[in-house]
JSON list of C-alpha atoms in Angstrom, two decimals:
[
{"chain": "A", "resi": 1, "resn": "MET", "atom": "CA", "xyz": [96.19, 16.74, -159.56]},
{"chain": "A", "resi": 2, "resn": "ARG", "atom": "CA", "xyz": [94.57, 20.32, -158.18]},
{"chain": "A", "resi": 3, "resn": "HIS", "atom": "CA", "xyz": [95.64, 22.75, -155.83]},
{"chain": "A", "resi": 4, "resn": "ARG", "atom": "CA", "xyz": [95.01, 25.33, -153.94]},
{"chain": "A", "resi": 5, "resn": "CYS", "atom": "CA", "xyz": [97.71, 27.33, -152.41]},
{"chain": "A", "resi": 6, "resn": "GLN", "atom": "CA", "xyz": [98.04, 27.74, -148.22]},
{"chain": "A", "resi": 7, "resn": "LEU", "atom": "CA", "xyz": [100.77, 30.09, -148.75]},
{"chain": "A", "resi": 8, "resn": "ASP", "atom": "CA", "xyz": [98.39, 33.24, -147.36]},
{"chain": "A", "resi": 9, "resn": "PHE", "atom": "CA", "xyz": [96.66, 31.12, -144.64]},
{"chain": "A", "resi": 10, "resn": "MET", "atom": "CA", "xyz": [100.23, 29.36, -143.50]},
{"chain": "A", "resi": 11, "resn": "ILE", "atom": "CA", "xyz": [101.31, 33.03, -142.80]},
{"chain": "A", "resi": 12, "resn": "GLN", "atom": "CA", "xyz": [99.10, 33.37, -141.12]},
{"chain": "A", "resi": 13, "resn": "LYS", "atom": "CA", "xyz": [99.18, 30.49, -138.81]},
{"chain": "A", "resi": 14, "resn": "ALA", "atom": "CA", "xyz": [103.04, 30.31, -138.00]},
{"chain": "A", "resi": 15, "resn": "GLY", "atom": "CA", "xyz": [101.98, 34.18, -136.43]},
{"chain": "A", "resi": 16, "resn": "ASN", "atom": "CA", "xyz": [98.87, 32.82, -134.51]},
{"chain": "A", "resi": 17, "resn": "THR", "atom": "CA", "xyz": [100.66, 29.90, -133.29]},
{"chain": "A", "resi": 18, "resn": "GLY", "atom": "CA", "xyz": [103.98, 31.31, -132.61]},
{"chain": "A", "resi": 19, "resn": "ILE", "atom": "CA", "xyz": [106.38, 29.96, -134.78]},
{"chain": "A", "resi": 20, "resn": "PRO", "atom": "CA", "xyz": [108.93, 32.21, -136.67]},
{"chain": "A", "resi": 21, "resn": "LEU", "atom": "CA", "xyz": [108.66, 33.65, -139.76]},
{"chain": "A", "resi": 22, "resn": "GLY", "atom": "CA", "xyz": [112.31, 32.57, -140.41]},
{"chain": "A", "resi": 23, "resn": "VAL", "atom": "CA", "xyz": [111.31, 28.20, -139.96]},
{"chain": "A", "resi": 24, "resn": "LEU", "atom": "CA", "xyz": [108.03, 28.57, -142.51]},
{"chain": "A", "resi": 25, "resn": "LYS", "atom": "CA", "xyz": [110.36, 30.75, -144.84]},
{"chain": "A", "resi": 26, "resn": "LYS", "atom": "CA", "xyz": [113.14, 28.10, -144.21]},
{"chain": "A", "resi": 27, "resn": "GLU", "atom": "CA", "xyz": [110.96, 25.04, -144.45]},
{"chain": "A", "resi": 28, "resn": "PHE", "atom": "CA", "xyz": [109.23, 26.22, -147.32]},
{"chain": "A", "resi": 29, "resn": "TYR", "atom": "CA", "xyz": [112.54, 27.00, -149.52]},
{"chain": "A", "resi": 30, "resn": "GLU", "atom": "CA", "xyz": [114.62, 24.22, -148.64]},
{"chain": "A", "resi": 31, "resn": "ASN", "atom": "CA", "xyz": [111.32, 21.37, -149.58]},
{"chain": "A", "resi": 32, "resn": "PHE", "atom": "CA", "xyz": [110.41, 24.13, -152.44]},
{"chain": "A", "resi": 33, "resn": "ASN", "atom": "CA", "xyz": [114.41, 23.59, -154.01]},
{"chain": "A", "resi": 34, "resn": "ARG", "atom": "CA", "xyz": [114.51, 20.00, -153.23]},
{"chain": "A", "resi": 35, "resn": "LEU", "atom": "CA", "xyz": [112.05, 19.71, -155.77]},
{"chain": "A", "resi": 36, "resn": "ALA", "atom": "CA", "xyz": [113.43, 21.60, -158.35]},
{"chain": "A", "resi": 37, "resn": "GLY", "atom": "CA", "xyz": [112.92, 19.35, -161.08]},
{"chain": "A", "resi": 38, "resn": "MET", "atom": "CA", "xyz": [108.87, 18.88, -160.97]},
{"chain": "A", "resi": 39, "resn": "GLU", "atom": "CA", "xyz": [105.37, 20.55, -162.45]},
{"chain": "A", "resi": 40, "resn": "PRO", "atom": "CA", "xyz": [105.58, 23.80, -160.86]},
{"chain": "A", "resi": 41, "resn": "GLU", "atom": "CA", "xyz": [101.83, 23.52, -159.03]},
{"chain": "A", "resi": 42, "resn": "SER", "atom": "CA", "xyz": [102.76, 20.38, -158.24]},
{"chain": "A", "resi": 43, "resn": "ARG", "atom": "CA", "xyz": [106.18, 21.64, -156.73]},
{"chain": "A", "resi": 44, "resn": "LEU", "atom": "CA", "xyz": [104.52, 24.70, -154.40]},
{"chain": "A", "resi": 45, "resn": "TYR", "atom": "CA", "xyz": [102.08, 22.06, -153.14]},
{"chain": "A", "resi": 46, "resn": "HIS", "atom": "CA", "xyz": [104.28, 20.03, -152.06]},
{"chain": "A", "resi": 47, "resn": "ALA", "atom": "CA", "xyz": [106.57, 22.46, -150.83]},
{"chain": "A", "resi": 48, "resn": "GLU", "atom": "CA", "xyz": [104.05, 23.50, -149.13]},
{"chain": "A", "resi": 49, "resn": "TYR", "atom": "CA", "xyz": [102.80, 19.78, -148.04]},
{"chain": "A", "resi": 50, "resn": "GLN", "atom": "CA", "xyz": [106.05, 19.14, -146.76]},
{"chain": "A", "resi": 51, "resn": "ALA", "atom": "CA", "xyz": [106.92, 22.43, -144.69]},
{"chain": "A", "resi": 52, "resn": "TRP", "atom": "CA", "xyz": [102.76, 22.00, -143.57]},
{"chain": "A", "resi": 53, "resn": "ILE", "atom": "CA", "xyz": [103.43, 18.32, -141.30]},
{"chain": "A", "resi": 54, "resn": "VAL", "atom": "CA", "xyz": [107.06, 19.74, -140.17]},
{"chain": "A", "resi": 55, "resn": "LEU", "atom": "CA", "xyz": [105.29, 23.09, -138.30]},
{"chain": "A", "resi": 56, "resn": "TRP", "atom": "CA", "xyz": [101.54, 20.97, -137.82]},
{"chain": "A", "resi": 57, "resn": "PRO", "atom": "CA", "xyz": [102.12, 16.99, -137.87]},
{"chain": "A", "resi": 58, "resn": "ASP", "atom": "CA", "xyz": [99.31, 17.21, -136.02]},
{"chain": "A", "resi": 59, "resn": "GLU", "atom": "CA", "xyz": [97.02, 19.11, -138.67]},
{"chain": "A", "resi": 60, "resn": "ASP", "atom": "CA", "xyz": [95.25, 18.15, -141.71]},
{"chain": "A", "resi": 61, "resn": "PHE", "atom": "CA", "xyz": [96.84, 19.88, -144.60]},
{"chain": "A", "resi": 62, "resn": "SER", "atom": "CA", "xyz": [94.32, 21.21, -147.09]},
{"chain": "A", "resi": 63, "resn": "GLY", "atom": "CA", "xyz": [95.58, 22.46, -150.45]},
{"chain": "A", "resi": 64, "resn": "VAL", "atom": "CA", "xyz": [94.62, 19.94, -152.47]},
{"chain": "A", "resi": 65, "resn": "ASP", "atom": "CA", "xyz": [90.53, 19.58, -154.80]},
{"chain": "A", "resi": 66, "resn": "PRO", "atom": "CA", "xyz": [89.77, 23.39, -155.94]},
{"chain": "A", "resi": 67, "resn": "GLU", "atom": "CA", "xyz": [86.32, 22.00, -156.73]},
{"chain": "A", "resi": 68, "resn": "MET", "atom": "CA", "xyz": [85.22, 20.84, -153.05]},
{"chain": "A", "resi": 69, "resn": "PRO", "atom": "CA", "xyz": [84.47, 24.54, -150.30]},
{"chain": "A", "resi": 70, "resn": "PRO", "atom": "CA", "xyz": [86.92, 25.82, -149.04]},
{"chain": "A", "resi": 71, "resn": "ILE", "atom": "CA", "xyz": [87.49, 24.05, -145.10]},
{"chain": "A", "resi": 72, "resn": "SER", "atom": "CA", "xyz": [88.05, 27.87, -143.33]},
{"chain": "A", "resi": 73, "resn": "ASP", "atom": "CA", "xyz": [88.09, 31.63, -144.98]},
{"chain": "A", "resi": 74, "resn": "HIS", "atom": "CA", "xyz": [91.84, 31.50, -144.96]},
{"chain": "A", "resi": 75, "resn": "ILE", "atom": "CA", "xyz": [92.18, 29.64, -147.54]},
{"chain": "A", "resi": 76, "resn": "VAL", "atom": "CA", "xyz": [92.91, 31.54, -150.73]},
{"chain": "A", "resi": 77, "resn": "ALA", "atom": "CA", "xyz": [92.04, 29.01, -154.36]},
{"chain": "A", "resi": 78, "resn": "TYR", "atom": "CA", "xyz": [94.56, 31.88, -156.99]},
{"chain": "A", "resi": 79, "resn": "THR", "atom": "CA", "xyz": [91.99, 32.04, -160.28]},
{"chain": "A", "resi": 80, "resn": "PRO", "atom": "CA", "xyz": [93.89, 31.89, -163.01]},
{"chain": "A", "resi": 81, "resn": "ARG", "atom": "CA", "xyz": [96.14, 29.16, -161.63]},
{"chain": "A", "resi": 82, "resn": "ILE", "atom": "CA", "xyz": [99.26, 29.91, -159.64]},
{"chain": "A", "resi": 83, "resn": "SER", "atom": "CA", "xyz": [102.03, 29.84, -161.43]},
{"chain": "A", "resi": 84, "resn": "THR", "atom": "CA", "xyz": [105.40, 29.15, -159.08]},
{"chain": "A", "resi": 85, "resn": "GLU", "atom": "CA", "xyz": [107.38, 32.68, -159.81]},
{"chain": "A", "resi": 86, "resn": "ASN", "atom": "CA", "xyz": [104.04, 33.95, -158.87]},
{"chain": "A", "resi": 87, "resn": "GLY", "atom": "CA", "xyz": [103.21, 32.54, -156.38]},
{"chain": "A", "resi": 88, "resn": "LEU", "atom": "CA", "xyz": [106.90, 32.23, -154.96]},
{"chain": "A", "resi": 89, "resn": "SER", "atom": "CA", "xyz": [106.98, 36.50, -154.94]},
{"chain": "A", "resi": 90, "resn": "HIS", "atom": "CA", "xyz": [103.67, 36.43, -153.44]},
{"chain": "A", "resi": 91, "resn": "PHE", "atom": "CA", "xyz": [104.57, 34.64, -150.18]},
{"chain": "A", "resi": 92, "resn": "ASP", "atom": "CA", "xyz": [107.81, 36.83, -150.59]},
{"chain": "A", "resi": 93, "resn": "ASP", "atom": "CA", "xyz": [105.57, 39.53, -149.85]},
{"chain": "A", "resi": 94, "resn": "GLN", "atom": "CA", "xyz": [103.59, 37.78, -147.41]},
{"chain": "A", "resi": 95, "resn": "LEU", "atom": "CA", "xyz": [106.15, 37.28, -145.06]},
{"chain": "A", "resi": 96, "resn": "ASN", "atom": "CA", "xyz": [107.87, 40.60, -145.80]},
{"chain": "A", "resi": 97, "resn": "THR", "atom": "CA", "xyz": [105.11, 42.08, -144.48]},
{"chain": "A", "resi": 98, "resn": "MET", "atom": "CA", "xyz": [104.69, 39.49, -142.08]},
{"chain": "A", "resi": 99, "resn": "GLU", "atom": "CA", "xyz": [107.92, 39.40, -140.36]},
{"chain": "A", "resi": 100, "resn": "ALA", "atom": "CA", "xyz": [107.93, 44.12, -140.95]},
{"chain": "A", "resi": 101, "resn": "SER", "atom": "CA", "xyz": [105.09, 43.94, -138.52]},
{"chain": "A", "resi": 102, "resn": "LEU", "atom": "CA", "xyz": [106.10, 40.89, -135.95]},
{"chain": "A", "resi": 103, "resn": "ASN", "atom": "CA", "xyz": [109.38, 43.11, -136.06]},
{"chain": "A", "resi": 104, "resn": "ARG", "atom": "CA", "xyz": [107.46, 46.11, -135.04]},
{"chain": "A", "resi": 105, "resn": "SER", "atom": "CA", "xyz": [105.37, 44.89, -132.84]},
{"chain": "A", "resi": 106, "resn": "ARG", "atom": "CA", "xyz": [108.22, 43.34, -130.88]},
{"chain": "A", "resi": 107, "resn": "GLN", "atom": "CA", "xyz": [110.29, 47.36, -131.10]},
{"chain": "A", "resi": 108, "resn": "LEU", "atom": "CA", "xyz": [107.41, 48.46, -129.90]},
{"chain": "A", "resi": 109, "resn": "ARG", "atom": "CA", "xyz": [106.98, 45.98, -127.00]},
{"chain": "A", "resi": 110, "resn": "ASP", "atom": "CA", "xyz": [110.05, 46.39, -126.80]},
{"chain": "A", "resi": 111, "resn": "ALA", "atom": "CA", "xyz": [109.16, 49.93, -126.14]},
{"chain": "A", "resi": 112, "resn": "TYR", "atom": "CA", "xyz": [106.48, 49.13, -124.07]},
{"chain": "A", "resi": 113, "resn": "ASP", "atom": "CA", "xyz": [108.97, 47.19, -121.17]},
{"chain": "A", "resi": 114, "resn": "LYS", "atom": "CA", "xyz": [111.31, 50.10, -121.40]},
{"chain": "A", "resi": 115, "resn": "GLN", "atom": "CA", "xyz": [109.55, 52.12, -120.70]},
{"chain": "A", "resi": 116, "resn": "SER", "atom": "CA", "xyz": [107.69, 50.54, -118.26]},
{"chain": "A", "resi": 117, "resn": "GLU", "atom": "CA", "xyz": [110.63, 50.44, -116.05]},
{"chain": "A", "resi": 118, "resn": "GLU", "atom": "CA", "xyz": [111.24, 53.45, -116.57]},
{"chain": "A", "resi": 119, "resn": "LEU", "atom": "CA", "xyz": [108.19, 54.45, -115.19]},
{"chain": "A", "resi": 120, "resn": "GLU", "atom": "CA", "xyz": [108.92, 52.35, -112.57]},
{"chain": "A", "resi": 121, "resn": "ARG", "atom": "CA", "xyz": [112.88, 53.77, -111.82]},
{"chain": "A", "resi": 122, "resn": "VAL", "atom": "CA", "xyz": [110.42, 57.19, -111.68]},
{"chain": "A", "resi": 123, "resn": "ASN", "atom": "CA", "xyz": [108.06, 55.91, -108.89]},
{"chain": "A", "resi": 124, "resn": "GLN", "atom": "CA", "xyz": [110.35, 54.78, -107.29]},
{"chain": "A", "resi": 125, "resn": "GLU", "atom": "CA", "xyz": [111.88, 57.93, -107.16]},
{"chain": "A", "resi": 126, "resn": "LEU", "atom": "CA", "xyz": [108.98, 59.97, -106.35]},
{"chain": "A", "resi": 127, "resn": "PHE", "atom": "CA", "xyz": [108.23, 57.37, -102.99]},
{"chain": "A", "resi": 128, "resn": "ASP", "atom": "CA", "xyz": [112.50, 58.08, -101.81]},
{"chain": "A", "resi": 129, "resn": "ALA", "atom": "CA", "xyz": [111.31, 61.92, -103.27]},
{"chain": "A", "resi": 130, "resn": "GLU", "atom": "CA", "xyz": [108.97, 62.18, -100.92]},
{"chain": "A", "resi": 131, "resn": "ARG", "atom": "CA", "xyz": [110.06, 60.11, -97.56]},
{"chain": "A", "resi": 132, "resn": "GLU", "atom": "CA", "xyz": [113.03, 61.81, -97.87]},
{"chain": "A", "resi": 133, "resn": "ILE", "atom": "CA", "xyz": [110.50, 65.33, -97.86]},
{"chain": "A", "resi": 134, "resn": "ASP", "atom": "CA", "xyz": [108.26, 63.82, -94.68]},
{"chain": "A", "resi": 135, "resn": "LYS", "atom": "CA", "xyz": [111.58, 63.31, -92.91]},
{"chain": "A", "resi": 136, "resn": "MET", "atom": "CA", "xyz": [112.40, 65.82, -93.63]},
{"chain": "A", "resi": 137, "resn": "THR", "atom": "CA", "xyz": [109.62, 68.23, -92.90]},
{"chain": "A", "resi": 138, "resn": "GLY", "atom": "CA", "xyz": [109.19, 65.86, -89.39]},
{"chain": "A", "resi": 139, "resn": "LYS", "atom": "CA", "xyz": [112.74, 67.22, -88.65]},
{"chain": "A", "resi": 140, "resn": "VAL", "atom": "CA", "xyz": [112.00, 71.03, -89.60]},
{"chain": "A", "resi": 141, "resn": "ASP", "atom": "CA", "xyz": [108.54, 70.49, -87.75]},
{"chain": "A", "resi": 142, "resn": "GLY", "atom": "CA", "xyz": [110.56, 69.02, -84.93]},
{"chain": "A", "resi": 143, "resn": "LEU", "atom": "CA", "xyz": [113.17, 72.26, -84.90]},
{"chain": "A", "resi": 144, "resn": "LYS", "atom": "CA", "xyz": [109.53, 74.02, -84.99]},
{"chain": "A", "resi": 145, "resn": "GLU", "atom": "CA", "xyz": [108.64, 72.74, -81.77]},
{"chain": "A", "resi": 146, "resn": "MET", "atom": "CA", "xyz": [111.94, 73.07, -80.41]},
{"chain": "A", "resi": 147, "resn": "CYS", "atom": "CA", "xyz": [112.34, 77.32, -81.41]},
{"chain": "A", "resi": 148, "resn": "LYS", "atom": "CA", "xyz": [108.76, 77.85, -80.10]},
{"chain": "A", "resi": 149, "resn": "GLN", "atom": "CA", "xyz": [109.70, 75.84, -76.97]},
{"chain": "A", "resi": 150, "resn": "LYS", "atom": "CA", "xyz": [113.32, 77.16, -76.86]},
{"chain": "A", "resi": 151, "resn": "ASP", "atom": "CA", "xyz": [110.82, 81.29, -77.79]},
{"chain": "A", "resi": 152, "resn": "GLU", "atom": "CA", "xyz": [108.62, 79.77, -75.11]},
{"chain": "A", "resi": 153, "resn": "GLU", "atom": "CA", "xyz": [111.40, 79.95, -72.35]},
{"chain": "A", "resi": 154, "resn": "HIS", "atom": "CA", "xyz": [113.04, 82.53, -73.19]},
{"chain": "A", "resi": 155, "resn": "LEU", "atom": "CA", "xyz": [109.94, 84.75, -72.89]},
{"chain": "A", "resi": 156, "resn": "GLU", "atom": "CA", "xyz": [109.85, 83.57, -69.78]},
{"chain": "A", "resi": 157, "resn": "TYR", "atom": "CA", "xyz": [113.56, 84.87, -68.36]},
{"chain": "A", "resi": 158, "resn": "VAL", "atom": "CA", "xyz": [112.69, 87.18, -70.13]},
{"chain": "A", "resi": 159, "resn": "VAL", "atom": "CA", "xyz": [109.82, 88.42, -68.72]},
{"chain": "A", "resi": 160, "resn": "LYS", "atom": "CA", "xyz": [111.47, 87.44, -65.46]},
{"chain": "A", "resi": 161, "resn": "ASN", "atom": "CA", "xyz": [114.22, 89.36, -66.10]},
{"chain": "A", "resi": 162, "resn": "GLU", "atom": "CA", "xyz": [111.98, 92.10, -65.77]},
{"chain": "A", "resi": 163, "resn": "GLN", "atom": "CA", "xyz": [109.21, 91.23, -63.22]},
{"chain": "A", "resi": 164, "resn": "LYS", "atom": "CA", "xyz": [112.99, 91.64, -60.99]},
{"chain": "A", "resi": 165, "resn": "LYS", "atom": "CA", "xyz": [113.48, 94.73, -62.52]},
{"chain": "A", "resi": 166, "resn": "ARG", "atom": "CA", "xyz": [111.07, 96.36, -61.25]},
{"chain": "A", "resi": 167, "resn": "GLN", "atom": "CA", "xyz": [111.12, 94.56, -57.90]},
{"chain": "A", "resi": 168, "resn": "MET", "atom": "CA", "xyz": [115.38, 95.32, -58.74]},
{"chain": "A", "resi": 169, "resn": "LYS", "atom": "CA", "xyz": [113.94, 99.45, -58.83]},
{"chain": "A", "resi": 170, "resn": "ALA", "atom": "CA", "xyz": [111.09, 99.75, -56.50]},
{"chain": "A", "resi": 171, "resn": "THR", "atom": "CA", "xyz": [113.68, 98.11, -54.26]},
{"chain": "A", "resi": 172, "resn": "ILE", "atom": "CA", "xyz": [116.01, 100.73, -54.31]},
{"chain": "A", "resi": 173, "resn": "LEU", "atom": "CA", "xyz": [113.13, 103.81, -54.34]},
{"chain": "A", "resi": 174, "resn": "GLN", "atom": "CA", "xyz": [112.22, 102.07, -51.25]},
{"chain": "A", "resi": 175, "resn": "LEU", "atom": "CA", "xyz": [115.74, 101.56, -50.27]},
{"chain": "A", "resi": 176, "resn": "ARG", "atom": "CA", "xyz": [116.86, 105.19, -51.43]},
{"chain": "A", "resi": 177, "resn": "GLY", "atom": "CA", "xyz": [113.32, 107.10, -49.60]},
{"chain": "A", "resi": 178, "resn": "GLU", "atom": "CA", "xyz": [114.61, 104.60, -46.15]},
{"chain": "A", "resi": 179, "resn": "LEU", "atom": "CA", "xyz": [117.81, 106.65, -46.26]},
{"chain": "A", "resi": 180, "resn": "ALA", "atom": "CA", "xyz": [116.27, 110.24, -47.49]},
{"chain": "A", "resi": 181, "resn": "GLN", "atom": "CA", "xyz": [113.74, 109.54, -44.53]},
{"chain": "A", "resi": 182, "resn": "GLN", "atom": "CA", "xyz": [117.59, 108.45, -42.17]},
{"chain": "A", "resi": 183, "resn": "SER", "atom": "CA", "xyz": [119.49, 111.46, -43.55]},
{"chain": "A", "resi": 184, "resn": "ARG", "atom": "CA", "xyz": [116.39, 114.03, -42.55]},
{"chain": "A", "resi": 185, "resn": "ALA", "atom": "CA", "xyz": [116.04, 112.31, -39.35]},
{"chain": "A", "resi": 186, "resn": "HIS", "atom": "CA", "xyz": [119.53, 112.92, -38.42]}
]
């Protein structure tokens, strides 16, 4: 049997279909360890195949017959033939890289969500502050209007009192004049 290694494709497929890489790694290694007495290439093939049928039971596994043209660009045929040790270290490297990428992606998504929540909170605070400013501005405008009205009333009062004062002075002067005339006439 000739084996066409599917580990790279399986890692990519797991990422694209939302299957956690830890699940792929667990399925692959459980099967790989269970098949310890087999020839390395067969062992690798069967471990991939068993993991594939657990994770993607409705899809065909295409890891056989390297003479057949690849079904997709994602399928890798290794030359020279892959050894179990090389295949596993490559698989581990790929899984670790993909897990690190997914973890970083989650961290960035969490940071984005946190920033979005913080931005929403700040926007709400800004909205509340602007509403409070509008209320205070309304109160200040009301006070200004009230002060303006009181100033106008006070000005009217002062003007009326000035007029009364002038009238009283005029009346006093008139009375003094009349008294002076009466005093001269007597």
